[in-house]
mmCIF file of N, CA and C in Angstrom:
data_model
loop_
_atom_site.group_PDB
_atom_site.id
_atom_site.type_symbol
_atom_site.label_atom_id
_atom_site.label_comp_id
_atom_site.label_asym_id
_atom_site.label_seq_id
_atom_site.Cartn_x
_atom_site.Cartn_y
_atom_site.Cartn_z
ATOM 1 N N ASN A 1 66.866 -8.178 -38.239
ATOM 2 C CA ASN A 1 66.462 -7.287 -37.171
ATOM 3 C C ASN A 1 65.186 -7.790 -36.508
ATOM 4 N N SER A 2 65.181 -7.841 -35.213
ATOM 5 C CA SER A 2 64.027 -8.268 -34.434
ATOM 6 C C SER A 2 63.387 -7.064 -33.763
ATOM 7 N N ILE A 3 62.072 -7.085 -33.629
ATOM 8 C CA ILE A 3 61.413 -5.990 -32.905
ATOM 9 C C ILE A 3 61.860 -5.942 -31.457
ATOM 10 N N PHE A 4 62.370 -7.071 -30.959
ATOM 11 C CA PHE A 4 62.802 -7.130 -29.565
ATOM 12 C C PHE A 4 64.176 -6.514 -29.355
ATOM 13 N N SER A 5 64.906 -6.188 -30.426
ATOM 14 C CA SER A 5 66.205 -5.543 -30.270
ATOM 15 C C SER A 5 66.050 -4.034 -30.075
ATOM 16 N N GLU A 6 64.869 -3.494 -30.376
ATOM 17 C CA GLU A 6 64.599 -2.082 -30.172
ATOM 18 C C GLU A 6 64.218 -1.828 -28.710
ATOM 19 N N PRO A 7 64.577 -0.664 -28.161
ATOM 20 C CA PRO A 7 64.141 -0.345 -26.791
ATOM 21 C C PRO A 7 62.613 -0.295 -26.724
ATOM 22 N N LEU A 8 62.063 -0.813 -25.637
ATOM 23 C CA LEU A 8 60.615 -0.784 -25.460
ATOM 24 C C LEU A 8 60.163 0.628 -25.146
ATOM 25 N N ARG A 9 59.065 1.037 -25.766
ATOM 26 C CA ARG A 9 58.531 2.391 -25.559
ATOM 27 C C ARG A 9 57.016 2.313 -25.705
ATOM 28 N N ILE A 10 56.308 2.884 -24.750
ATOM 29 C CA ILE A 10 54.853 2.932 -24.808
ATOM 30 C C ILE A 10 54.412 4.332 -24.424
ATOM 31 N N GLU A 11 53.394 4.823 -25.105
ATOM 32 C CA GLU A 11 52.916 6.183 -24.870
ATOM 33 C C GLU A 11 51.438 6.164 -24.502
ATOM 34 N N GLY A 12 51.029 7.125 -23.718
ATOM 35 C CA GLY A 12 49.625 7.276 -23.359
ATOM 36 C C GLY A 12 49.306 8.745 -23.188
ATOM 37 N N LYS A 13 48.012 9.057 -23.274
ATOM 38 C CA LYS A 13 47.628 10.456 -23.071
ATOM 39 C C LYS A 13 46.243 10.529 -22.459
ATOM 40 N N CYS A 14 45.982 11.673 -21.887
ATOM 41 C CA CYS A 14 44.681 11.968 -21.324
ATOM 42 C C CYS A 14 43.659 11.995 -22.450
ATOM 43 N N LYS A 15 42.439 11.694 -22.138
ATOM 44 C CA LYS A 15 41.387 11.706 -23.152
ATOM 45 C C LYS A 15 41.261 13.076 -23.822
ATOM 46 N N CYS A 16 41.526 14.142 -23.079
ATOM 47 C CA CYS A 16 41.446 15.488 -23.651
ATOM 48 C C CYS A 16 42.649 15.794 -24.538
ATOM 49 N N GLY A 17 43.719 15.003 -24.414
ATOM 50 C CA GLY A 17 44.906 15.186 -25.237
ATOM 51 C C GLY A 17 45.866 16.256 -24.755
ATOM 52 N N GLN A 18 45.587 16.885 -23.612
ATOM 53 C CA GLN A 18 46.423 17.989 -23.145
ATOM 54 C C GLN A 18 47.654 17.543 -22.371
ATOM 55 N N THR A 19 47.679 16.321 -21.916
ATOM 56 C CA THR A 19 48.852 15.821 -21.203
ATOM 57 C C THR A 19 49.005 14.338 -21.512
ATOM 58 N N GLY A 20 50.164 13.806 -21.231
ATOM 59 C CA GLY A 20 50.408 12.402 -21.518
ATOM 60 C C GLY A 20 51.720 11.961 -20.903
ATOM 61 N N TRP A 21 52.161 10.796 -21.321
ATOM 62 C CA TRP A 21 53.378 10.238 -20.783
ATOM 63 C C TRP A 21 54.030 9.302 -21.791
ATOM 64 N N VAL A 22 55.318 9.057 -21.588
ATOM 65 C CA VAL A 22 56.073 8.093 -22.376
ATOM 66 C C VAL A 22 56.798 7.202 -21.380
ATOM 67 N N GLY A 23 56.593 5.899 -21.482
ATOM 68 C CA GLY A 23 57.309 4.931 -20.653
ATOM 69 C C GLY A 23 58.350 4.216 -21.499
ATOM 70 N N GLU A 24 59.567 4.136 -21.003
ATOM 71 C CA GLU A 24 60.631 3.485 -21.759
ATOM 72 C C GLU A 24 61.217 2.340 -20.960
ATOM 73 N N GLY A 25 61.497 1.237 -21.644
ATOM 74 C CA GLY A 25 62.021 0.044 -21.007
ATOM 75 C C GLY A 25 60.892 -0.899 -20.643
ATOM 76 N N ALA A 26 61.251 -2.033 -20.119
ATOM 77 C CA ALA A 26 60.249 -3.030 -19.730
ATOM 78 C C ALA A 26 59.432 -2.507 -18.552
ATOM 79 N N SER A 27 58.126 -2.686 -18.619
ATOM 80 C CA SER A 27 57.269 -2.238 -17.521
ATOM 81 C C SER A 27 57.547 -3.065 -16.274
ATOM 82 N N ALA A 28 57.388 -2.431 -15.118
ATOM 83 C CA ALA A 28 57.650 -3.108 -13.841
ATOM 84 C C ALA A 28 56.518 -4.058 -13.479
ATOM 85 N N ILE A 29 55.301 -3.771 -13.967
ATOM 86 C CA ILE A 29 54.142 -4.611 -13.673
ATOM 87 C C ILE A 29 53.143 -4.467 -14.821
ATOM 88 N N ASN A 30 52.492 -5.559 -15.155
ATOM 89 C CA ASN A 30 51.412 -5.578 -16.132
ATOM 90 C C ASN A 30 50.223 -6.248 -15.477
ATOM 91 N N PHE A 31 49.041 -5.673 -15.654
ATOM 92 C CA PHE A 31 47.873 -6.255 -15.003
ATOM 93 C C PHE A 31 46.605 -5.843 -15.739
ATOM 94 N N THR A 32 45.530 -6.474 -15.401
ATOM 95 C CA THR A 32 44.217 -6.117 -15.904
ATOM 96 C C THR A 32 43.386 -5.658 -14.717
ATOM 97 N N CYS A 33 42.855 -4.445 -14.806
ATOM 98 C CA CYS A 33 42.090 -3.884 -13.698
ATOM 99 C C CYS A 33 40.600 -3.960 -14.006
ATOM 100 N N HIS A 34 39.829 -4.359 -13.010
ATOM 101 C CA HIS A 34 38.379 -4.479 -13.134
ATOM 102 C C HIS A 34 37.648 -3.497 -12.213
ATOM 103 N N CYS A 35 38.367 -2.520 -11.645
ATOM 104 C CA CYS A 35 37.725 -1.593 -10.712
ATOM 105 C C CYS A 35 36.723 -0.695 -11.451
ATOM 106 N N SER A 36 35.817 -0.093 -10.704
ATOM 107 C CA SER A 36 34.781 0.736 -11.320
ATOM 108 C C SER A 36 35.360 1.954 -12.039
ATOM 109 N N ILE A 37 36.451 2.500 -11.542
ATOM 110 C CA ILE A 37 37.062 3.669 -12.171
ATOM 111 C C ILE A 37 37.624 3.301 -13.539
ATOM 112 N N CYS A 38 38.334 2.184 -13.632
ATOM 113 C CA CYS A 38 38.899 1.753 -14.915
ATOM 114 C C CYS A 38 37.807 1.314 -15.885
ATOM 115 N N ARG A 39 36.763 0.665 -15.372
ATOM 116 C CA ARG A 39 35.652 0.273 -16.245
ATOM 117 C C ARG A 39 34.981 1.510 -16.830
ATOM 118 N N LYS A 40 34.782 2.529 -16.017
ATOM 119 C CA LYS A 40 34.151 3.753 -16.490
ATOM 120 C C LYS A 40 35.054 4.472 -17.501
ATOM 121 N N ALA A 41 36.338 4.528 -17.233
ATOM 122 C CA ALA A 41 37.269 5.218 -18.123
ATOM 123 C C ALA A 41 37.373 4.544 -19.482
ATOM 124 N N SER A 42 37.313 3.215 -19.507
ATOM 125 C CA SER A 42 37.495 2.490 -20.759
ATOM 126 C C SER A 42 36.183 2.142 -21.460
ATOM 127 N N GLY A 43 35.077 2.123 -20.707
ATOM 128 C CA GLY A 43 33.810 1.684 -21.279
ATOM 129 C C GLY A 43 33.770 0.183 -21.517
ATOM 130 N N GLU A 44 34.673 -0.522 -20.897
ATOM 131 C CA GLU A 44 34.794 -1.976 -21.040
ATOM 132 C C GLU A 44 34.746 -2.631 -19.663
ATOM 133 N N PRO A 45 34.607 -3.959 -19.604
ATOM 134 C CA PRO A 45 34.558 -4.627 -18.300
ATOM 135 C C PRO A 45 35.921 -4.707 -17.591
ATOM 136 N N TYR A 46 36.983 -4.353 -18.283
ATOM 137 C CA TYR A 46 38.327 -4.354 -17.697
ATOM 138 C C TYR A 46 39.223 -3.444 -18.517
ATOM 139 N N LEU A 47 40.392 -3.130 -17.958
ATOM 140 C CA LEU A 47 41.345 -2.254 -18.635
ATOM 141 C C LEU A 47 42.747 -2.840 -18.468
ATOM 142 N N PRO A 48 43.405 -3.249 -19.563
ATOM 143 C CA PRO A 48 44.800 -3.691 -19.461
ATOM 144 C C PRO A 48 45.668 -2.496 -19.072
ATOM 145 N N ALA A 49 46.607 -2.701 -18.180
ATOM 146 C CA ALA A 49 47.437 -1.598 -17.699
ATOM 147 C C ALA A 49 48.876 -2.060 -17.493
ATOM 148 N N ALA A 50 49.778 -1.103 -17.517
ATOM 149 C CA ALA A 50 51.190 -1.367 -17.257
ATOM 150 C C ALA A 50 51.687 -0.315 -16.272
ATOM 151 N N GLY A 51 52.577 -0.715 -15.385
ATOM 152 C CA GLY A 51 53.165 0.198 -14.420
ATOM 153 C C GLY A 51 54.663 0.313 -14.652
ATOM 154 N N PHE A 52 55.164 1.533 -14.613
ATOM 155 C CA PHE A 52 56.583 1.796 -14.814
ATOM 156 C C PHE A 52 57.184 2.403 -13.557
ATOM 157 N N LYS A 53 58.469 2.207 -13.376
ATOM 158 C CA LYS A 53 59.189 2.855 -12.289
ATOM 159 C C LYS A 53 59.322 4.337 -12.622
ATOM 160 N N PRO A 54 59.396 5.208 -11.600
ATOM 161 C CA PRO A 54 59.420 6.656 -11.860
ATOM 162 C C PRO A 54 60.473 7.108 -12.870
ATOM 163 N N GLY A 55 61.656 6.532 -12.842
ATOM 164 C CA GLY A 55 62.710 6.936 -13.764
ATOM 165 C C GLY A 55 62.464 6.532 -15.208
ATOM 166 N N GLN A 56 61.465 5.693 -15.442
ATOM 167 C CA GLN A 56 61.154 5.238 -16.792
ATOM 168 C C GLN A 56 60.099 6.107 -17.480
ATOM 169 N N VAL A 57 59.525 7.058 -16.763
ATOM 170 C CA VAL A 57 58.398 7.823 -17.289
ATOM 171 C C VAL A 57 58.778 9.278 -17.524
ATOM 172 N N LYS A 58 58.433 9.768 -18.708
ATOM 173 C CA LYS A 58 58.580 11.194 -19.022
ATOM 174 C C LYS A 58 57.168 11.731 -19.223
ATOM 175 N N TRP A 59 56.826 12.790 -18.488
ATOM 176 C CA TRP A 59 55.495 13.394 -18.593
ATOM 177 C C TRP A 59 55.480 14.455 -19.680
ATOM 178 N N ILE A 60 54.396 14.499 -20.434
ATOM 179 C CA ILE A 60 54.196 15.501 -21.473
ATOM 180 C C ILE A 60 53.269 16.572 -20.900
ATOM 181 N N ASN A 61 53.660 17.831 -20.972
ATOM 182 C CA ASN A 61 52.916 18.952 -20.382
ATOM 183 C C ASN A 61 52.614 18.705 -18.900
ATOM 184 N N PRO A 62 53.640 18.458 -18.085
ATOM 185 C CA PRO A 62 53.405 18.130 -16.677
ATOM 186 C C PRO A 62 52.715 19.240 -15.887
ATOM 187 N N ASP A 63 52.769 20.476 -16.373
ATOM 188 C CA ASP A 63 52.111 21.579 -15.662
ATOM 189 C C ASP A 63 50.582 21.454 -15.714
ATOM 190 N N ARG A 64 50.050 20.613 -16.573
ATOM 191 C CA ARG A 64 48.596 20.422 -16.691
ATOM 192 C C ARG A 64 48.091 19.231 -15.867
ATOM 193 N N ILE A 65 48.986 18.559 -15.172
ATOM 194 C CA ILE A 65 48.615 17.371 -14.404
ATOM 195 C C ILE A 65 48.146 17.768 -13.012
ATOM 196 N N ARG A 66 47.060 17.183 -12.572
ATOM 197 C CA ARG A 66 46.542 17.380 -11.215
ATOM 198 C C ARG A 66 46.411 16.010 -10.570
ATOM 199 N N TYR A 67 46.785 15.912 -9.326
ATOM 200 C CA TYR A 67 46.723 14.651 -8.602
ATOM 201 C C TYR A 67 45.573 14.672 -7.606
ATOM 202 N N ALA A 68 44.923 13.549 -7.450
ATOM 203 C CA ALA A 68 43.809 13.449 -6.507
ATOM 204 C C ALA A 68 43.803 12.064 -5.883
ATOM 205 N N ASN A 69 43.490 11.991 -4.618
ATOM 206 C CA ASN A 69 43.358 10.706 -3.940
ATOM 207 C C ASN A 69 41.936 10.189 -4.106
ATOM 208 N N TYR A 70 41.814 8.901 -4.358
ATOM 209 C CA TYR A 70 40.520 8.250 -4.486
ATOM 210 C C TYR A 70 40.446 7.139 -3.445
ATOM 211 N N PRO A 71 39.919 7.423 -2.259
ATOM 212 C CA PRO A 71 39.894 6.421 -1.187
ATOM 213 C C PRO A 71 38.920 5.274 -1.447
ATOM 214 N N ILE A 72 38.127 5.335 -2.528
ATOM 215 C CA ILE A 72 37.165 4.265 -2.796
ATOM 216 C C ILE A 72 37.837 2.989 -3.272
ATOM 217 N N SER A 73 39.102 3.065 -3.652
ATOM 218 C CA SER A 73 39.808 1.880 -4.126
ATOM 219 C C SER A 73 41.008 1.615 -3.232
ATOM 220 N N LEU A 74 41.160 0.391 -2.801
ATOM 221 C CA LEU A 74 42.312 0.022 -1.980
ATOM 222 C C LEU A 74 43.572 -0.114 -2.818
ATOM 223 N N MET A 75 43.409 -0.325 -4.116
ATOM 224 C CA MET A 75 44.557 -0.555 -4.980
ATOM 225 C C MET A 75 45.085 0.719 -5.625
ATOM 226 N N ILE A 76 44.263 1.756 -5.709
ATOM 227 C CA ILE A 76 44.635 2.945 -6.442
ATOM 228 C C ILE A 76 44.723 4.122 -5.476
ATOM 229 N N ASN A 77 45.871 4.772 -5.422
ATOM 230 C CA ASN A 77 46.059 5.907 -4.542
ATOM 231 C C ASN A 77 45.975 7.246 -5.265
ATOM 232 N N ASN A 78 46.555 7.330 -6.448
ATOM 233 C CA ASN A 78 46.605 8.597 -7.171
ATOM 234 C C ASN A 78 46.259 8.382 -8.637
ATOM 235 N N PHE A 79 45.651 9.396 -9.201
ATOM 236 C CA PHE A 79 45.351 9.423 -10.631
ATOM 237 C C PHE A 79 45.886 10.694 -11.218
ATOM 238 N N VAL A 80 46.218 10.643 -12.463
ATOM 239 C CA VAL A 80 46.530 11.860 -13.207
ATOM 240 C C VAL A 80 45.213 12.285 -13.826
ATOM 241 N N ILE A 81 44.770 13.505 -13.507
ATOM 242 C CA ILE A 81 43.485 13.982 -14.053
ATOM 243 C C ILE A 81 43.665 15.321 -14.725
#
């Protein structure tokens, strides 16, 4: 048995733990972000990140999610807060 024969699954959650997400399948994009928002959130000089297509993501407690636009970044349009 290989670990690669299992479906890919990655989970994440808000720092407060009240909401989160599950991504299933291969991510559509993987990148390292160096923007000020990601640096502040991680406390590191960069943050490894993965992007999934909408159908690959299941939200945990979606009623607690709030969306906000951050025009300070050209790369980031919405955040889950």
